[in-house]
XYZ file of C-alpha atoms in Angstrom:
558
model
C -0.005 -0.041 -0.001
C 1.409 3.434 -0.977
C 2.007 6.040 1.746
C -0.610 8.900 1.561
C 0.653 12.360 0.734
C 0.881 14.611 3.772
C -2.043 17.015 3.996
C -1.287 20.786 3.660
C -3.472 22.980 5.926
C -6.007 25.021 3.978
C -5.038 28.695 3.281
C -6.996 31.396 1.403
C -4.479 33.321 -0.852
C -1.510 32.933 1.432
C 1.085 35.744 1.289
C 4.421 34.925 -0.443
C 6.347 34.725 2.859
C 3.737 32.595 4.625
C 4.826 29.434 6.353
C 3.249 26.214 5.095
C 2.294 23.716 7.779
C 2.642 20.039 6.803
C 1.390 17.211 8.931
C 3.986 14.491 9.168
C 1.899 12.102 11.356
C 0.888 8.929 9.570
C -2.948 8.539 9.635
C -4.317 5.375 11.446
C -5.942 2.899 9.113
C -9.704 2.991 9.445
C -11.374 0.233 11.336
C -12.783 -2.574 9.218
C -16.514 -3.355 9.423
C -15.724 -6.373 11.491
C -13.565 -4.338 13.945
C -16.354 -1.835 14.301
C -18.826 -4.636 15.013
C -16.516 -6.344 17.461
C -16.183 -3.192 19.597
C -19.687 -3.926 20.928
C -19.227 -7.658 21.275
C -17.639 -9.463 24.278
C -14.332 -11.026 23.649
C -14.177 -14.619 24.893
C -10.979 -16.242 26.248
C -11.340 -20.117 26.148
C -8.869 -22.074 28.232
C -8.456 -25.615 26.889
C -8.404 -26.872 23.341
C -10.219 -30.227 23.960
C -13.465 -31.133 22.284
C -15.554 -28.872 24.523
C -13.280 -25.880 23.969
C -13.013 -26.413 20.199
C -16.807 -26.898 19.870
C -17.513 -23.625 21.726
C -14.994 -21.920 19.447
C -16.801 -23.285 16.410
C -20.107 -21.899 17.799
C -18.638 -18.433 18.457
C -16.932 -18.421 15.118
C -20.312 -18.865 13.449
C -21.853 -16.236 15.668
C -19.321 -13.540 14.832
C -18.051 -13.417 18.434
C -14.373 -12.577 18.902
C -12.584 -15.346 20.824
C -9.153 -16.952 21.422
C -8.345 -20.374 22.618
C -5.346 -21.105 24.945
C -3.926 -24.607 25.360
C -1.167 -25.435 27.797
C 0.210 -28.259 25.658
C 2.547 -27.534 22.739
C 0.714 -30.086 20.618
C -2.722 -31.342 21.519
C -2.815 -35.087 21.351
C -6.382 -36.215 20.962
C -5.831 -39.227 23.206
C -8.741 -41.611 24.081
C -10.675 -44.217 22.229
C -13.890 -43.374 20.481
C -17.246 -41.927 21.158
C -20.862 -42.352 19.922
C -22.246 -39.108 18.486
C -24.711 -37.698 16.024
C -28.233 -38.597 17.094
C -28.555 -35.652 19.505
C -26.768 -33.175 17.266
C -28.138 -33.707 13.708
C -29.689 -30.313 13.344
C -26.910 -28.530 15.297
C -24.184 -30.049 13.092
C -26.135 -29.030 10.115
C -26.339 -25.506 11.456
C -22.560 -25.224 11.741
C -21.839 -27.074 8.515
C -20.152 -30.243 9.770
C -22.807 -32.936 9.449
C -21.564 -34.297 6.060
C -18.019 -34.314 7.537
C -19.248 -36.309 10.542
C -20.881 -38.869 8.264
C -17.703 -39.098 6.250
C -15.580 -40.097 9.317
C -18.157 -42.025 11.351
C -19.511 -45.591 11.153
C -23.101 -46.311 12.024
C -23.709 -47.252 15.672
C -26.857 -49.406 15.937
C -26.214 -51.632 18.972
C -24.028 -52.419 21.959
C -23.442 -56.108 22.630
C -22.491 -57.232 26.185
C -20.461 -60.458 26.440
C -19.306 -62.659 29.288
C -15.569 -63.308 29.665
C -15.787 -66.502 27.522
C -17.290 -64.170 24.818
C -20.785 -65.743 25.031
C -23.511 -63.118 24.650
C -25.225 -61.790 27.733
C -27.611 -59.284 26.122
C -27.704 -56.647 23.449
C -28.819 -53.030 23.662
C -30.443 -52.243 20.296
C -30.123 -48.593 19.551
C -31.181 -48.665 15.920
C -34.334 -46.775 16.662
C -32.398 -43.598 17.434
C -32.635 -42.593 13.777
C -36.489 -42.628 14.046
C -36.583 -40.983 17.367
C -34.083 -38.191 16.707
C -34.171 -37.952 12.953
C -30.356 -38.311 12.823
C -27.987 -41.238 12.565
C -25.648 -42.191 15.475
C -22.036 -42.782 14.574
C -18.967 -44.263 16.220
C -16.128 -41.726 15.656
C -12.547 -42.033 16.929
C -11.656 -39.127 19.086
C -8.673 -38.030 16.977
C -10.851 -37.894 13.899
C -13.465 -35.846 15.581
C -10.863 -33.503 17.161
C -9.226 -32.912 13.753
C -12.606 -32.137 12.175
C -13.370 -29.455 14.834
C -9.764 -28.102 14.720
C -10.125 -27.434 10.885
C -13.136 -25.182 11.446
C -11.159 -22.682 13.470
C -8.683 -20.184 12.043
C -5.118 -21.047 13.182
C -4.410 -17.610 14.568
C -7.236 -18.007 17.154
C -5.568 -21.022 18.804
C -2.452 -20.399 21.044
C -0.422 -23.505 22.095
C 2.003 -23.729 25.072
C -0.157 -21.307 27.011
C -0.470 -22.679 30.511
C -2.681 -20.348 32.552
C -1.260 -19.602 36.037
C -3.836 -17.085 37.287
C -6.415 -14.568 36.193
C -7.921 -11.295 37.413
C -11.388 -10.017 36.785
C -13.271 -6.765 37.566
C -15.904 -4.410 36.111
C -13.780 -3.600 33.084
C -12.868 -7.205 31.985
C -10.799 -10.247 32.683
C -7.006 -10.838 32.324
C -5.173 -14.180 32.264
C -1.481 -14.612 33.094
C 0.386 -17.445 31.452
C 3.510 -19.317 32.376
C 5.422 -17.428 29.582
C 4.648 -14.259 31.603
C 2.383 -12.820 28.942
C -0.992 -11.449 29.621
C -4.146 -11.607 27.555
C -7.388 -9.564 28.030
C -10.972 -10.161 27.292
C -14.595 -9.797 28.603
C -15.432 -13.492 29.390
C -13.245 -16.336 30.582
C -14.387 -19.891 29.869
C -12.655 -22.823 31.748
C -12.824 -25.737 29.361
C -9.608 -27.235 30.694
C -10.722 -30.601 32.009
C -11.312 -32.278 35.229
C -8.234 -30.782 36.958
C -9.199 -27.267 35.664
C -6.720 -24.577 36.496
C -9.469 -22.067 35.869
C -11.770 -23.748 38.296
C -9.118 -24.061 40.991
C -8.330 -20.332 40.827
C -11.968 -19.302 40.680
C -12.757 -21.465 43.740
C -9.783 -20.062 45.664
C -11.164 -16.501 44.912
C -14.755 -17.498 45.943
C -13.457 -19.276 49.072
C -11.698 -16.148 50.180
C -15.016 -14.243 49.722
C -16.812 -17.026 51.621
C -18.940 -17.776 48.525
C -17.792 -21.353 47.895
C -20.158 -24.054 49.089
C -18.575 -26.892 51.138
C -19.670 -29.422 48.481
C -17.149 -27.925 46.064
C -14.287 -27.695 48.569
C -13.370 -31.368 48.468
C -10.972 -33.448 46.261
C -12.353 -35.215 43.146
C -13.372 -38.800 44.032
C -12.454 -41.622 41.657
C -12.952 -45.356 41.671
C -11.909 -46.446 38.237
C -8.789 -46.400 36.105
C -8.935 -46.669 32.408
C -6.663 -47.851 29.551
C -7.598 -46.658 26.093
C -6.201 -46.792 22.549
C -6.853 -46.992 18.862
C -5.064 -49.418 16.572
C -3.359 -48.647 13.240
C -5.401 -49.473 10.118
C -6.066 -53.163 10.108
C -6.587 -55.781 7.426
C -10.254 -56.693 6.963
C -9.170 -60.181 6.057
C -7.787 -60.665 9.532
C -10.587 -58.781 11.297
C -13.752 -59.507 9.302
C -15.798 -57.241 11.555
C -14.297 -54.247 9.734
C -16.325 -55.233 6.600
C -19.665 -54.640 8.289
C -21.541 -51.515 7.289
C -21.982 -50.622 10.913
C -19.633 -50.477 13.889
C -19.222 -53.714 15.796
C -19.464 -52.439 19.402
C -18.805 -55.023 22.220
C -18.301 -54.804 25.938
C -16.883 -57.755 27.832
C -17.670 -58.182 31.526
C -14.765 -59.828 33.201
C -14.936 -62.020 36.277
C -12.342 -59.987 38.062
C -12.104 -56.150 38.658
C -11.908 -55.438 34.979
C -14.242 -55.000 32.034
C -13.216 -54.057 28.495
C -14.709 -52.986 25.127
C -13.815 -52.548 21.537
C -15.522 -50.809 18.509
C -14.714 -50.769 14.784
C -14.332 -47.508 12.914
C -14.841 -46.114 9.344
C -11.051 -45.969 8.929
C -10.598 -49.784 9.537
C -9.230 -49.230 13.020
C -10.341 -50.665 16.313
C -10.814 -48.452 19.288
C -10.493 -50.240 22.588
C -10.810 -49.683 26.353
C -9.999 -51.511 29.533
C -11.502 -50.357 32.829
C -10.478 -51.434 36.280
C -12.941 -50.828 39.144
C -11.083 -49.945 42.285
C -11.735 -51.024 45.770
C -10.738 -48.845 48.768
C -7.339 -50.605 48.815
C -6.516 -50.371 45.128
C -7.835 -46.841 45.028
C -5.135 -45.822 47.564
C -2.486 -47.617 45.426
C -3.537 -45.489 42.448
C -3.909 -42.239 44.244
C -0.301 -41.224 43.423
C -1.354 -41.190 39.757
C -4.362 -39.023 40.331
C -2.875 -35.898 38.564
C -0.996 -37.885 35.809
C -1.621 -36.998 32.272
C -3.364 -39.103 29.695
C -0.448 -40.649 27.969
C 1.646 -43.716 27.022
C 4.149 -43.488 29.866
C 1.652 -44.283 32.589
C 0.166 -47.054 30.564
C 2.889 -49.624 30.093
C 2.392 -51.648 33.353
C -1.343 -51.877 32.778
C -0.794 -53.004 29.230
C 1.078 -55.997 30.459
C -1.564 -56.721 33.103
C -4.387 -56.929 30.588
C -2.791 -58.457 27.471
C -4.553 -61.821 27.824
C -8.108 -60.522 27.974
C -10.140 -61.964 25.124
C -12.091 -59.880 22.567
C -14.193 -61.007 19.553
C -13.518 -60.139 15.964
C -10.903 -62.638 14.823
C -11.108 -64.388 11.475
C -13.100 -67.637 11.577
C -13.544 -67.444 15.344
C -9.911 -67.146 16.007
C -9.316 -65.950 19.613
C -8.080 -62.307 19.683
C -6.871 -60.526 22.748
C -6.400 -57.040 23.963
C -2.683 -57.781 23.637
C -3.166 -58.223 19.798
C -4.864 -54.764 19.697
C -2.135 -53.245 21.856
C 0.598 -54.547 19.605
C -1.106 -52.906 16.606
C -1.616 -49.623 18.435
C 0.902 -46.802 18.051
C 2.310 -46.013 21.540
C 1.286 -42.410 21.368
C -2.341 -43.479 20.969
C -2.326 -45.535 24.195
C -3.222 -43.632 27.430
C -4.142 -44.379 30.958
C -6.266 -42.185 33.199
C -7.957 -41.931 36.546
C -11.694 -41.558 36.049
C -13.248 -39.148 38.502
C -16.964 -38.601 38.989
C -18.439 -35.401 40.345
C -20.822 -32.560 39.473
C -19.685 -29.303 40.943
C -22.369 -26.987 42.142
C -20.491 -23.783 41.364
C -20.098 -23.201 37.556
C -19.416 -19.469 37.497
C -18.312 -16.379 39.225
C -18.047 -12.810 37.793
C -16.911 -12.957 34.234
C -15.668 -16.541 34.644
C -17.563 -19.659 33.634
C -16.859 -23.370 33.497
C -17.677 -25.888 30.816
C -17.607 -29.711 30.372
C -15.262 -31.790 32.543
C -14.222 -28.620 34.385
C -17.586 -28.430 36.108
C -19.060 -31.963 35.685
C -16.899 -35.185 35.347
C -19.008 -38.221 34.265
C -17.974 -41.829 34.071
C -17.472 -42.728 30.345
C -19.532 -45.899 30.612
C -22.634 -43.915 29.582
C -20.863 -42.154 26.754
C -22.181 -38.759 27.892
C -18.940 -36.874 28.889
C -18.182 -35.176 25.559
C -21.836 -34.945 24.664
C -22.625 -32.885 27.827
C -19.640 -30.652 27.055
C -21.136 -29.967 23.523
C -24.566 -29.246 25.038
C -22.936 -26.845 27.514
C -21.275 -25.021 24.640
C -24.554 -24.533 22.780
C -26.311 -23.077 25.858
C -23.297 -20.770 26.657
C -22.912 -19.611 23.028
C -26.562 -18.749 22.802
C -26.393 -16.510 25.861
C -23.044 -14.960 24.870
C -24.424 -14.022 21.437
C -27.554 -12.494 23.010
C -25.671 -10.181 25.391
C -26.661 -6.522 25.041
C -23.468 -5.213 26.547
C -20.073 -6.061 28.141
C -21.237 -5.268 31.728
C -20.114 -7.770 34.315
C -23.537 -7.855 35.863
C -25.330 -8.783 32.544
C -22.641 -11.417 31.777
C -23.198 -12.923 35.234
C -26.942 -13.008 34.700
C -26.495 -14.957 31.507
C -24.271 -17.415 33.356
C -27.099 -17.976 35.881
C -29.344 -18.809 33.025
C -26.798 -21.187 31.565
C -26.362 -22.945 34.886
C -30.182 -23.157 35.486
C -30.597 -24.831 32.055
C -27.685 -27.241 32.126
C -27.354 -28.357 35.741
C -30.612 -30.533 35.912
C -29.812 -32.121 32.493
C -26.209 -32.906 33.551
C -27.594 -34.557 36.744
C -29.792 -36.855 34.634
C -26.708 -37.683 32.465
C -24.689 -38.348 35.656
C -27.307 -40.744 36.918
C -27.532 -42.506 33.506
C -23.698 -42.842 33.426
C -23.829 -44.431 36.873
C -26.321 -46.956 35.623
C -24.215 -47.928 32.714
C -21.150 -48.083 34.977
C -23.101 -50.504 37.180
C -23.797 -52.815 34.209
C -20.030 -53.345 33.906
C -19.382 -53.148 37.622
C -18.601 -55.869 40.175
C -20.958 -55.092 43.080
C -24.119 -56.851 44.084
C -26.056 -53.870 42.699
C -24.244 -54.393 39.373
C -25.320 -58.058 39.254
C -28.932 -57.115 39.972
C -28.916 -54.476 37.219
C -27.465 -56.899 34.731
C -30.087 -59.504 35.625
C -32.753 -56.860 34.959
C -31.314 -55.794 31.614
C -31.111 -59.447 30.426
C -34.876 -59.664 30.850
C -35.886 -56.155 30.048
C -39.091 -55.837 28.007
C -38.576 -53.976 24.684
C -41.126 -51.331 25.521
C -39.144 -50.387 28.640
C -35.881 -50.252 26.816
C -37.570 -47.919 24.250
C -38.558 -45.622 27.156
C -34.876 -45.588 28.307
C -33.758 -44.853 24.694
C -36.301 -42.066 24.365
C -35.052 -40.440 27.560
C -31.518 -40.421 26.246
C -32.732 -38.775 22.927
C -34.528 -35.653 24.223
C -31.799 -33.018 24.640
C -31.244 -32.013 21.003
C -30.083 -28.387 21.148
C -29.790 -25.775 18.422
C -28.084 -22.344 18.187
C -30.458 -19.405 18.275
C -28.214 -17.064 16.180
C -28.073 -19.328 13.221
C -31.033 -20.429 10.936
C -32.914 -23.198 12.731
C -32.935 -26.633 11.109
C -36.016 -28.814 11.070
C -35.855 -31.534 13.638
C -37.164 -34.764 11.969
C -37.278 -36.895 15.057
C -40.623 -38.571 15.969
C -40.089 -37.634 19.579
C -39.886 -33.824 19.972
C -36.869 -32.495 21.805
C -37.317 -31.070 25.290
C -37.639 -27.403 25.917
C -34.332 -25.612 25.456
C -34.354 -22.476 27.492
C -31.290 -20.867 25.991
C -32.749 -21.321 22.529
C -36.222 -19.856 23.121
C -35.206 -17.130 25.505
C -32.328 -15.790 23.339
C -34.529 -16.142 20.236
C -36.936 -13.648 21.796
C -34.040 -11.362 22.650
C -32.592 -11.561 19.137
C -36.093 -11.088 17.653
C -36.572 -7.834 19.685
C -33.092 -6.650 18.789
C -33.804 -7.155 15.151
C -37.116 -5.320 15.391
C -35.413 -2.430 17.044
C -32.700 -2.210 14.449
C -35.351 -2.350 11.704
C -37.278 0.524 13.240
C -34.052 2.533 13.531
C -32.943 1.810 10.013
C -36.495 2.718 8.708
C -36.402 5.973 10.641
C -32.923 6.869 9.375
C -33.816 5.993 5.755
C -36.959 8.110 5.977
C -35.048 11.069 7.248
C -32.486 10.724 4.507
C -35.129 10.366 1.797
C -37.148 13.333 2.992
C -34.611 15.866 4.199
C -31.137 15.169 2.916
C -31.148 16.949 -0.419
C -28.434 17.566 -3.073
C -26.555 20.673 -4.271
C -29.393 22.040 -6.504
C -31.618 22.629 -3.481
C -28.695 24.267 -1.540
C -28.167 27.302 -3.939
C -30.730 29.504 -2.181
C -29.190 28.905 1.198
C -25.707 29.565 -0.265
C -26.835 33.051 -1.286
C -28.189 33.697 2.297
C -25.028 32.760 4.089
C -22.377 34.079 1.615
C -21.390 37.017 3.761
C -20.918 35.192 7.018
C -17.322 35.626 8.318
C -14.955 32.951 9.616
C -11.431 33.419 10.920
C -8.510 32.021 9.008
C -5.111 32.966 10.481
C -3.287 36.021 11.968
C -6.562 37.804 12.557
C -7.409 37.513 8.880
C -11.034 36.767 8.051
C -12.745 35.116 5.132
C -16.443 34.536 4.323
C -18.577 31.526 3.924
C -18.805 32.694 0.354
C -15.060 32.404 -0.190
C -15.310 28.770 0.953
C -18.320 28.110 -1.189
C -16.528 29.425 -4.279
C -13.708 26.957 -3.615
C -15.944 23.943 -3.094
C -17.030 21.741 -5.794
C -20.737 22.009 -6.360
C -21.243 18.251 -6.135
C -19.903 18.342 -2.627
C -22.458 20.868 -1.399
C -25.615 19.633 0.088
C -28.319 20.908 2.594
C -29.147 18.334 5.250
C -31.727 18.885 7.926
C -30.742 17.541 11.359
C -33.645 15.776 13.109
C -33.197 15.393 16.856
C -35.035 13.263 19.489
């Protein structure tokens, strides 16, 4: 871009010895339309680039809300096995434009088969009716595939790696985070999407505790009673593993006679995602307590890999016995991880300009497959309220967080109880044995009721065009959708009235140079100062003004 010529100050017939004043200051570039719009929008700082954080980033990107994502790792490794997703989010994923991509990477999930340790069938949960109930297919998707799909939707400049948050400050004017590299970043809203051991939650709770605003229920360590080993194999040969040829995912869960249960599922990419869970007693829980804060990663997994190698799994050619060890040997080490599984719903989800999302405020057992799903549902509700904010005032932001908590907390409680039920199916207690006995004899109509209950929370974003929900069972009332739709509707009506009023004024009163000639004659002799006590007239200025640049507006007030 060429440098603009310096502007010479206006003079009327300057004398020969007059000094000419030249401005050497470089003019600031004008704000873009997006920058002007963003002046009125809250800037969101998202801590954590997991599935919950990335999904919220996707929603805000579509809503035109400025945001940045900060991740403490230098490279996010999407560790974990797989997840079942799609049925609850068909319209939502169509809204944000990733439904076709999900179908491309996912394999249909129509059932979950429970097996005994000898691989004989115990019972099957038929989930094929979800398509009818929700209007959308359910897919088994490996976590790395889903993660990479979400990552591609967000501009690279909005994700900052190696940004470990040490602390934050918030007040009436905004929020500031301080990172381990001693840099600070500023915004209007801080979202803690940084997992079960959330640094944002810990700092927020410390702040609330000092103010005596933290309930005792949130001032206790995270409880855990299960340790989990997960992984995903490399691409396998369908000749060796015939299940890979099926048009749907073969999803099996084996209930061991010891403290273990394990599962495997086939994917669209001809890989097998697998999981081994160990249910801890009081004694074994103490033994694992030293690993409570360990990362998901291969280093912590080696000993457990050796311990579970001989566990049998189905899927071998012509009935050949396959083991977890066979899957481990075909799994890249960086895709194997071990983690402690905590279970807790925190009561405090926000404070001031800071709010929590996903595992940071509710950690569910993965047995029910609801952990990432609830994080996505959190993100929808939170994005709806953020996009409906009328100002950046801390009081208004906190009121929106109250609405978010009021909507999501009861639904998360339901998901928590459902996860406990599925955990018990694979558990070793007497209660678990009783629940398994019930499920083996469960009438189909009762199972359908359970399935319906799991299909009701189907959220959409209020700031994007709504998509028809084709499910035979209508979704439950979504407060953030309907309330913010009303807010956005009123805002659009007000803007339309304002635009209509402005356009009418322009059309009626703002006239061109022809209608200004009479007024030019009236004001010609009005004097204006120039320099050194010299005077000029409005007429002098009119004569030096191009006629096309003269107009006569009327200013309407009130």
